[in-house]
PDB file of C-alpha atoms in Angstrom:
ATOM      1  CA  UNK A   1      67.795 -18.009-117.014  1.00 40.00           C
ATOM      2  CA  UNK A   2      64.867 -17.617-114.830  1.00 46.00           C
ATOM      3  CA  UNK A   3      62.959 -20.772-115.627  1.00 46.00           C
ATOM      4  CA  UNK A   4      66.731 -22.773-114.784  1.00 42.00           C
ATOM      5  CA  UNK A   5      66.741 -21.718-111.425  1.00 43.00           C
ATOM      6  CA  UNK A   6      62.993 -22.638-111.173  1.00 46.00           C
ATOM      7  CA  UNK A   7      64.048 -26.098-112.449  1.00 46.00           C
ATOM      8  CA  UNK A   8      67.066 -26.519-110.435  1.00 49.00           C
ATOM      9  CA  UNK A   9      65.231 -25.700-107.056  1.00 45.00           C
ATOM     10  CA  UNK A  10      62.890 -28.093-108.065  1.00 47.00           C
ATOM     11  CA  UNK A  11      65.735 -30.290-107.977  1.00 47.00           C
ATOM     12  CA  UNK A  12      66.948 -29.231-104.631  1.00 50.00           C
ATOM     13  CA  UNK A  13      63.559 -30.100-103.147  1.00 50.00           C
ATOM     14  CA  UNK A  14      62.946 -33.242-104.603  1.00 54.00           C
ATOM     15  CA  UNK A  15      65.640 -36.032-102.644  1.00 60.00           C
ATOM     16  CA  UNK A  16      64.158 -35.136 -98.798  1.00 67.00           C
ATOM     17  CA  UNK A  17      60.385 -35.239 -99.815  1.00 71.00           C
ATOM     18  CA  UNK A  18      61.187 -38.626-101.716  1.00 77.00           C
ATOM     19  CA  UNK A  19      63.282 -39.678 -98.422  1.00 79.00           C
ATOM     20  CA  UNK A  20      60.296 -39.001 -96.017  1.00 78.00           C
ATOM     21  CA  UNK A  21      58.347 -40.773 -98.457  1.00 79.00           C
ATOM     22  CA  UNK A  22      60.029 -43.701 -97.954  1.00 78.00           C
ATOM     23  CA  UNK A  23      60.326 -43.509 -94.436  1.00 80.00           C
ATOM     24  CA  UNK A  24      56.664 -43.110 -94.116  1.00 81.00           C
ATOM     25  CA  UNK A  25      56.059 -45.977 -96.421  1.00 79.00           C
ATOM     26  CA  UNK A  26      58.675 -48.329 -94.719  1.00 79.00           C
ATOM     27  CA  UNK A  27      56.699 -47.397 -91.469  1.00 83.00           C
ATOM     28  CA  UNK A  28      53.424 -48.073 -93.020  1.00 79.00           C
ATOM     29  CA  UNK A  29      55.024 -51.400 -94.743  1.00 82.00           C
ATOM     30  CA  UNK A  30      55.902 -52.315 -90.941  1.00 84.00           C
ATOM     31  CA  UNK A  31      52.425 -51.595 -89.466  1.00 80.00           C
ATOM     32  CA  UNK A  32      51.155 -53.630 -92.462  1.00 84.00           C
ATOM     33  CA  UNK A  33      53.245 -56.139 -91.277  1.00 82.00           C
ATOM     34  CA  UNK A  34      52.421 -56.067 -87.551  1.00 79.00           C
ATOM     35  CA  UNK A  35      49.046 -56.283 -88.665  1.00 80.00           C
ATOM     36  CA  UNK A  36      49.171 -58.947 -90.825  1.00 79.00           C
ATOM     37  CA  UNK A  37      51.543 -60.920 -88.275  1.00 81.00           C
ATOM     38  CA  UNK A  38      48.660 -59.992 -85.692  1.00 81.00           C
ATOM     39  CA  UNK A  39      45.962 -61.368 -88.132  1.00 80.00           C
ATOM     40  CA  UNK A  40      47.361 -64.623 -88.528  1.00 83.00           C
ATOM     41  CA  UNK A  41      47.540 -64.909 -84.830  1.00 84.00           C
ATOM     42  CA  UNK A  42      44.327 -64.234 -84.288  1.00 82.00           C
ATOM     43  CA  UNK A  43      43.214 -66.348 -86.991  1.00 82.00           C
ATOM     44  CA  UNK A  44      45.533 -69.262 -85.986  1.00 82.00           C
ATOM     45  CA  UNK A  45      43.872 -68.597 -82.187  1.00 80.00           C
ATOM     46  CA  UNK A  46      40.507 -68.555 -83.430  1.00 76.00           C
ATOM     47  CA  UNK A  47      40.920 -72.049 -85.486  1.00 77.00           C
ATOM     48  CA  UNK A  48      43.008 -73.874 -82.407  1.00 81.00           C
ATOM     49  CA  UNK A  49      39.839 -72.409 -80.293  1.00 77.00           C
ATOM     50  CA  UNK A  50      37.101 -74.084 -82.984  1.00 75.00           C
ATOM     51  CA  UNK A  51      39.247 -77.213 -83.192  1.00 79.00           C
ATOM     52  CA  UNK A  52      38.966 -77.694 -79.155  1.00 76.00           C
ATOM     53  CA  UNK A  53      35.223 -76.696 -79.036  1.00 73.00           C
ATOM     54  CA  UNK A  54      34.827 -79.316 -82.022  1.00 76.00           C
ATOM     55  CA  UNK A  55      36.609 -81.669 -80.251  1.00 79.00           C
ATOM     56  CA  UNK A  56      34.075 -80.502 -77.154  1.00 76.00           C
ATOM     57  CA  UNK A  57      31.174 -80.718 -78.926  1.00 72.00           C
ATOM     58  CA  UNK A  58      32.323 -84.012 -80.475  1.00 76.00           C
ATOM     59  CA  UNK A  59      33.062 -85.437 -76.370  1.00 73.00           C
ATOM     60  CA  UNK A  60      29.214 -83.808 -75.920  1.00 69.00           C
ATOM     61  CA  UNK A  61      28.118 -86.153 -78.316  1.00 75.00           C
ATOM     62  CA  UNK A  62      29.698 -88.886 -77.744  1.00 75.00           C
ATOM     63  CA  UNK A  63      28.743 -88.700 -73.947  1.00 72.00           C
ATOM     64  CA  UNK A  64      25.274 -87.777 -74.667  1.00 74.00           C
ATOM     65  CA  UNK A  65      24.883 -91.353 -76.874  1.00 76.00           C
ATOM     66  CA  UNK A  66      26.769 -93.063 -74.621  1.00 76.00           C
ATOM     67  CA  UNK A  67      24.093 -91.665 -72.281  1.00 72.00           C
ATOM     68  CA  UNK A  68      20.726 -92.354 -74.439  1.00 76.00           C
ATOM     69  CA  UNK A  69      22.229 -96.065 -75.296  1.00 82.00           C
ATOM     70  CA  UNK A  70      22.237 -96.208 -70.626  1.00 70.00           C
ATOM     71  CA  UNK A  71      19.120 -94.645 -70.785  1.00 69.00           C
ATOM     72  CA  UNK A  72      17.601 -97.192 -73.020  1.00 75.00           C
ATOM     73  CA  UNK A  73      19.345-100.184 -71.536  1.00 72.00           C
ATOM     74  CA  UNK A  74      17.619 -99.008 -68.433  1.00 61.00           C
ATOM     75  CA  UNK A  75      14.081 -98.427 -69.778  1.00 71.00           C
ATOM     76  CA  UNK A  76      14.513-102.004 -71.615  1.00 76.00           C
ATOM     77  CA  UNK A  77      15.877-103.611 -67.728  1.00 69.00           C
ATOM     78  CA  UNK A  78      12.280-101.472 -66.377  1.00 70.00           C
ATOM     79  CA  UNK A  79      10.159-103.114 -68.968  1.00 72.00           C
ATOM     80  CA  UNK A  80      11.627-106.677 -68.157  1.00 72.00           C
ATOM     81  CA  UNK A  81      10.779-105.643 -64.669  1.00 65.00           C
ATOM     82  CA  UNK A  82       7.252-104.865 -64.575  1.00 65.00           C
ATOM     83  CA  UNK A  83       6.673-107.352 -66.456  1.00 69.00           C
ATOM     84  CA  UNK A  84       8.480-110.072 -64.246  1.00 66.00           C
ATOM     85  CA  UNK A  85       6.502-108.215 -61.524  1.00 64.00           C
ATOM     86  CA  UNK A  86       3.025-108.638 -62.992  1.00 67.00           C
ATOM     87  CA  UNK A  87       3.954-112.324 -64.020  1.00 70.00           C
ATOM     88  CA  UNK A  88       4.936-112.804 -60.438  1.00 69.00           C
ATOM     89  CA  UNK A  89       1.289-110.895 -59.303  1.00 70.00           C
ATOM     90  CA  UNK A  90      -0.675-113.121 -61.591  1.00 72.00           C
ATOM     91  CA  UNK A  91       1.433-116.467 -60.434  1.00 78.00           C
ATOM     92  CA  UNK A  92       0.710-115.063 -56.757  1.00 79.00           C
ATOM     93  CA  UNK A  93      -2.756-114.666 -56.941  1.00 87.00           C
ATOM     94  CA  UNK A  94      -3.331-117.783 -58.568  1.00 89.00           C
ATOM     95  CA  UNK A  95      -1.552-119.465 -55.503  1.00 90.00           C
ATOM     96  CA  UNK A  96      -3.928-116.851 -53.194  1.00 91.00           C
ATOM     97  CA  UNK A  97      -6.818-118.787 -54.539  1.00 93.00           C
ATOM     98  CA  UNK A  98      -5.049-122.123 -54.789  1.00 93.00           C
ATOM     99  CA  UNK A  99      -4.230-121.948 -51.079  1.00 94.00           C
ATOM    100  CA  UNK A 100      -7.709-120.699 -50.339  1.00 94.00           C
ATOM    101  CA  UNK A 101      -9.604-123.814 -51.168  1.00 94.00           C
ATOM    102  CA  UNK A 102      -6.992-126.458 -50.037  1.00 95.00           C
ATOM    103  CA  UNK A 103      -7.158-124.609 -46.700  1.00 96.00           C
ATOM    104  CA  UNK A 104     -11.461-124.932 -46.895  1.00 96.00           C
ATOM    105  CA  UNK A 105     -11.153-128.382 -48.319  1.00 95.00           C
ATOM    106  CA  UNK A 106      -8.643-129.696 -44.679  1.00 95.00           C
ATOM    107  CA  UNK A 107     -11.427-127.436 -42.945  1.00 95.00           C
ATOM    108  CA  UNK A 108     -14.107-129.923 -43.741  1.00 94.00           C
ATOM    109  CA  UNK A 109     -11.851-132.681 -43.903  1.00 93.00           C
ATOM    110  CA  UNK A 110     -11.043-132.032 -39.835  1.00 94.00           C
ATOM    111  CA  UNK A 111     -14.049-130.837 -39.316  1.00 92.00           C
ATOM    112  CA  UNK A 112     -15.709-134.291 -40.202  1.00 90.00           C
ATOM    113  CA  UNK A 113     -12.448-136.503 -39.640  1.00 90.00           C
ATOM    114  CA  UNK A 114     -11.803-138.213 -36.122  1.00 90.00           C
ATOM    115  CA  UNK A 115     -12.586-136.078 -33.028  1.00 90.00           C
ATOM    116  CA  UNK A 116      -8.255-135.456 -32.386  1.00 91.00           C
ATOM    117  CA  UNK A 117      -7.319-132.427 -31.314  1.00 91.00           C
ATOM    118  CA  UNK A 118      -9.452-131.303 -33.754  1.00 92.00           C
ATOM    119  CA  UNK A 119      -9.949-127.945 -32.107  1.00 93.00           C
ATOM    120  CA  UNK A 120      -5.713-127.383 -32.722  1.00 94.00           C
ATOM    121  CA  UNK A 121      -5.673-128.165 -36.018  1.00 95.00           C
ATOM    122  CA  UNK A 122      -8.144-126.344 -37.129  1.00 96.00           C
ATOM    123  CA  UNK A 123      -6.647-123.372 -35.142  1.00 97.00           C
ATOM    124  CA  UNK A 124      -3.665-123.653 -37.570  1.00 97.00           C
ATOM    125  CA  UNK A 125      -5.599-123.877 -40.187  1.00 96.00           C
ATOM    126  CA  UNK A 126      -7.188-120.676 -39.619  1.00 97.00           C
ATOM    127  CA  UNK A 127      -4.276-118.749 -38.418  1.00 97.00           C
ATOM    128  CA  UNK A 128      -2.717-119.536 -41.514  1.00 96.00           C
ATOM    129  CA  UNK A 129      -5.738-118.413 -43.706  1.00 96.00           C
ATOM    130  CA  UNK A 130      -5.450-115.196 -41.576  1.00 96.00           C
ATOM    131  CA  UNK A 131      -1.493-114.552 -41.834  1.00 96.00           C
ATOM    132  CA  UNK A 132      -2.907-114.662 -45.782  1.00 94.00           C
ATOM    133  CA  UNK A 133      -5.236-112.063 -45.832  1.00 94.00           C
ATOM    134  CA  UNK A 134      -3.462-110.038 -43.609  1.00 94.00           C
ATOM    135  CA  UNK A 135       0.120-109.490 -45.765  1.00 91.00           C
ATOM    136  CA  UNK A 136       1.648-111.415 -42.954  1.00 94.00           C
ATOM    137  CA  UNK A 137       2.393-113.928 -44.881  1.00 92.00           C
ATOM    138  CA  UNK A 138       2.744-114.162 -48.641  1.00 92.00           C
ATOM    139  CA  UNK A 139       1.667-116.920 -50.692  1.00 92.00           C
ATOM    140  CA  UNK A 140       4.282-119.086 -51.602  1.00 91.00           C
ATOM    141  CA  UNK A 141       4.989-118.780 -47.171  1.00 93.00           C
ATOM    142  CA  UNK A 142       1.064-119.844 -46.854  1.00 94.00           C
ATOM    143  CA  UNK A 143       1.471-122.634 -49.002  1.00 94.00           C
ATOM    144  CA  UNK A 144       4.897-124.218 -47.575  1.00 95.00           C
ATOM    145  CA  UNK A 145       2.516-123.968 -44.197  1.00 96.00           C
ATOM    146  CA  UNK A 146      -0.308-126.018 -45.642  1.00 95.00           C
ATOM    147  CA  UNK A 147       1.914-128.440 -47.024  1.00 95.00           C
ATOM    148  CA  UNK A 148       3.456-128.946 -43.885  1.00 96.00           C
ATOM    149  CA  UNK A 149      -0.053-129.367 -42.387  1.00 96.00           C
ATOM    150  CA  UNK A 150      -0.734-132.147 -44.919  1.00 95.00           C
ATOM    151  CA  UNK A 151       2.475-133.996 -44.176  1.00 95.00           C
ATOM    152  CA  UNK A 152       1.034-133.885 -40.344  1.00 95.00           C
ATOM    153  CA  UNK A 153      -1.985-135.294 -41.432  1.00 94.00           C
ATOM    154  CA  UNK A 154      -0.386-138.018 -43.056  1.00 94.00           C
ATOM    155  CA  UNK A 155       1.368-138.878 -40.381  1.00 93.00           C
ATOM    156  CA  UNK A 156      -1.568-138.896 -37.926  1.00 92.00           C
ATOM    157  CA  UNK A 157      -3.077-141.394 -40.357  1.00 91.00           C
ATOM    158  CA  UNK A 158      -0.174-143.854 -40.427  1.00 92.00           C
ATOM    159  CA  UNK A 159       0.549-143.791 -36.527  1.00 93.00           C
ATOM    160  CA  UNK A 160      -1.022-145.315 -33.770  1.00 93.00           C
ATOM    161  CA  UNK A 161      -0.431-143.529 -30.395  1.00 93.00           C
ATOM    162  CA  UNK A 162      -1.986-142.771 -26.979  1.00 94.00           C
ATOM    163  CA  UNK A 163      -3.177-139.981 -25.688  1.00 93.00           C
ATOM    164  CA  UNK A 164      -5.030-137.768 -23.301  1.00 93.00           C
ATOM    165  CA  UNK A 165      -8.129-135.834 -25.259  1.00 91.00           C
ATOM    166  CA  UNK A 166     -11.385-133.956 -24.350  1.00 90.00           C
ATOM    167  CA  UNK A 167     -14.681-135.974 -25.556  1.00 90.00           C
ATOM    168  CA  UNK A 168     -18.222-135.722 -25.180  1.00 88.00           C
ATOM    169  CA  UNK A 169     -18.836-139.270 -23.361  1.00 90.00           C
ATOM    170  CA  UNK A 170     -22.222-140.894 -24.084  1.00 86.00           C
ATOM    171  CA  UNK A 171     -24.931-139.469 -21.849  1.00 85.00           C
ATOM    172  CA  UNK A 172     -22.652-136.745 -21.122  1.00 85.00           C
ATOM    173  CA  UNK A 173     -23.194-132.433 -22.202  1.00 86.00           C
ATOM    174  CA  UNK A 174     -19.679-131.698 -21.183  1.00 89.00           C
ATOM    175  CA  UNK A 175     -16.782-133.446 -22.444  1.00 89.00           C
ATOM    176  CA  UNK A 176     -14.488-135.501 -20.249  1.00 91.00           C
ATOM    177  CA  UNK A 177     -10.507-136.133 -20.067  1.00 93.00           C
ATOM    178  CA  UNK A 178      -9.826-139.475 -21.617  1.00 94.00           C
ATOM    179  CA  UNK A 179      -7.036-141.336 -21.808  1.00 95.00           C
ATOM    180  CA  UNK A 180      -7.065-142.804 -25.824  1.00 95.00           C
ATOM    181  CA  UNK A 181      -5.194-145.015 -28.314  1.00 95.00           C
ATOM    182  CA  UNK A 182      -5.504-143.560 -31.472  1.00 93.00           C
ATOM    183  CA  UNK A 183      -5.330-145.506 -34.452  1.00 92.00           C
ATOM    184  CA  UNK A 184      -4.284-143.441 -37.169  1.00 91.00           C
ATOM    185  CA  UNK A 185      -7.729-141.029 -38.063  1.00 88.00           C
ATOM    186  CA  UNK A 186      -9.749-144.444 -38.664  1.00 86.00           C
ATOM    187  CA  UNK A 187     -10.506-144.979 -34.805  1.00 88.00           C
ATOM    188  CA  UNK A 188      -9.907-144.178 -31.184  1.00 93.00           C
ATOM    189  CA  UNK A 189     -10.052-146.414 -28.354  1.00 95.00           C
ATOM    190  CA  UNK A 190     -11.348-144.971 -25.224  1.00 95.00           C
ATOM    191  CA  UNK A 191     -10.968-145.335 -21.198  1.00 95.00           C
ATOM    192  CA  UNK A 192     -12.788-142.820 -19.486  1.00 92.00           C
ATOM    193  CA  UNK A 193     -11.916-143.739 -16.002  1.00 90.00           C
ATOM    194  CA  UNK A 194     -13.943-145.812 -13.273  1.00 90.00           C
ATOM    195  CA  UNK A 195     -13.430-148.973 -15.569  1.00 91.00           C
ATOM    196  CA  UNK A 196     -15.505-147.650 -18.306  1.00 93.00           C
ATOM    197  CA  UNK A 197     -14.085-148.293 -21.661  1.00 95.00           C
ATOM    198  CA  UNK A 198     -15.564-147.417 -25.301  1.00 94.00           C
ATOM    199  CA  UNK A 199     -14.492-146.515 -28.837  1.00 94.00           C
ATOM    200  CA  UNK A 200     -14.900-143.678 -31.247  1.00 91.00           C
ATOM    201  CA  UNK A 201     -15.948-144.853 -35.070  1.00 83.00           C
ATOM    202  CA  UNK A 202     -17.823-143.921 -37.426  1.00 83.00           C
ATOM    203  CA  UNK A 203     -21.653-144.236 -37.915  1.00 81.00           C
ATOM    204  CA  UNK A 204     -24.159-145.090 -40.093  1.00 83.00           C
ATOM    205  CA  UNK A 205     -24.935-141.270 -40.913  1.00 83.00           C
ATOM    206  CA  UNK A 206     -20.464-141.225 -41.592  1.00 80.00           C
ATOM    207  CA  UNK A 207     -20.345-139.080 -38.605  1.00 83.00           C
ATOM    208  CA  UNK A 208     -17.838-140.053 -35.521  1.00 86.00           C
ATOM    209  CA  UNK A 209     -19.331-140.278 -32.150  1.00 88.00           C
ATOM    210  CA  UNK A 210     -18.407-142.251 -28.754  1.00 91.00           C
ATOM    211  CA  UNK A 211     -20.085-145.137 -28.112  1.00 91.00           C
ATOM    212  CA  UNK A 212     -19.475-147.390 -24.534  1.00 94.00           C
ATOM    213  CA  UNK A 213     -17.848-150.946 -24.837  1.00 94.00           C
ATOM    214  CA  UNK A 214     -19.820-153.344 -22.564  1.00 93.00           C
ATOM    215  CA  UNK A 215     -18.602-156.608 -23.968  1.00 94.00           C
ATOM    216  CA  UNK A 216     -16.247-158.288 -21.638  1.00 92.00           C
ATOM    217  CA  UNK A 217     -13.863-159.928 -24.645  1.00 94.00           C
ATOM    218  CA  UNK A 218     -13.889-156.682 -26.567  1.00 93.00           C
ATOM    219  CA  UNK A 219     -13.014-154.695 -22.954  1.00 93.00           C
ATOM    220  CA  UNK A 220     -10.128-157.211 -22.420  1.00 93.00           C
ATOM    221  CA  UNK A 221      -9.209-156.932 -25.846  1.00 92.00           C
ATOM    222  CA  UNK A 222      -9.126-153.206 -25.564  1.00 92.00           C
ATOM    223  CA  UNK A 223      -6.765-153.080 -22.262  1.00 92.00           C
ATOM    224  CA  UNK A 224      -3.956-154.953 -23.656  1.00 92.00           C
ATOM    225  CA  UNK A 225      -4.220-152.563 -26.569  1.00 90.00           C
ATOM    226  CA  UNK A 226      -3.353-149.878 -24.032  1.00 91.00           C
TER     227      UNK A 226
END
């Protein structure tokens, strides 16, 4: 009798303990839950944020070889550059020295050509050497000038003109205002005032010099020229 009422308030104890069981585990099933649901947030968070910095890194990349392919455009347009440059330096100083010696060479050529404003052109000629050396003018600059120096030339040998010029007169230290007819760079005909009348050729020696006309036919010959 005394182990059935042991049994039966075994029995009477059992349904709540079995009830707060189940409570507890339904609680613990919901905080499972809530976690879980939390997890899979987190998770799905986490992948969306490694998808975008993928996609960020990917951008990165992409702009950093869109960058290197600039970069070595540019270092390829530098290279063309310097070399152009240093073709153009080389070209340049080969027309330096080119302009150089046709400059000397219409030195000489005035120097020893027909006494015609010879101190003028030769002036240009050496302003233009100087412009040169200076920077003030570059080469390609310097050689338009002596160009346009030789086309002067040419046309002082294919014209015949008067005109007033400074010679040393025969007998003479100083030179003298004439009045001349030039005759291209081959000759000058010369009257020096007070009826006096001469020429300027070259002589035997290829040098030009002024030499007095005292023959009557030339001297007439001489004023209708003028």
């Amino acid at each position: 009798f005394g182990g059935l009422l042991s049994t039966d308030a075994g029995a009477q104890t059992g349904p709540p303990k079995s009830a707060a069981m189940a409570e507890q585990l339904a609680i613990l099933r919901t905080e499972i839950n809530d976690l879980d649901a939390s997890l899979r947030t987190r998770r799905n968070l986490a992948a969306t944020q490694l998808r975008g910095l993928q996609m960020r890194a990917s951008e990165h990349k992409l702009a950093e070889d869109a960058e290197r392919i600039k970069v070595q455009a540019l270092a390829a347009e530098v290279a063309a550059l310097e070399a152009s440059i240093a073709s153009r330096i080389k070209r340049s100083e080969s027309l330096r020295g080119a302009v150089r010696k046709a400059i000397a060479r219409l030195r000489t050529v005035v120097a020893n050509g027909l006494p015609f404003k010879q101190d003028q052109r030769l002036a240009a000629l050496r302003k233009i050497g100087r412009d040169l050396e200076s920077g003030r003018a570059d080469a390609v600059s310097a050689a338009a000038r002596v160009w346009r120096f030789v086309q002067d030339e040419q046309r002082l040998a294919a014209t015949v003109e008067q005109a007033d010029v400074s010679l040393v007169l025969s007998g003479d230290n100083a030179p003298t205002l004439t009045r001349v007819v030039r005759v291209g760079t081959v000759a000058m005909f010369v009257y020096a005032g007070s009826d006096r009348w001469g020429h300027v050729v070259r002589d035997s020696n290829g040098a030009f010099r002024y030499a007095d006309i005292h023959n009557r036919a030339q001297r007439s010959e001489i004023k209708r020229l003028f």
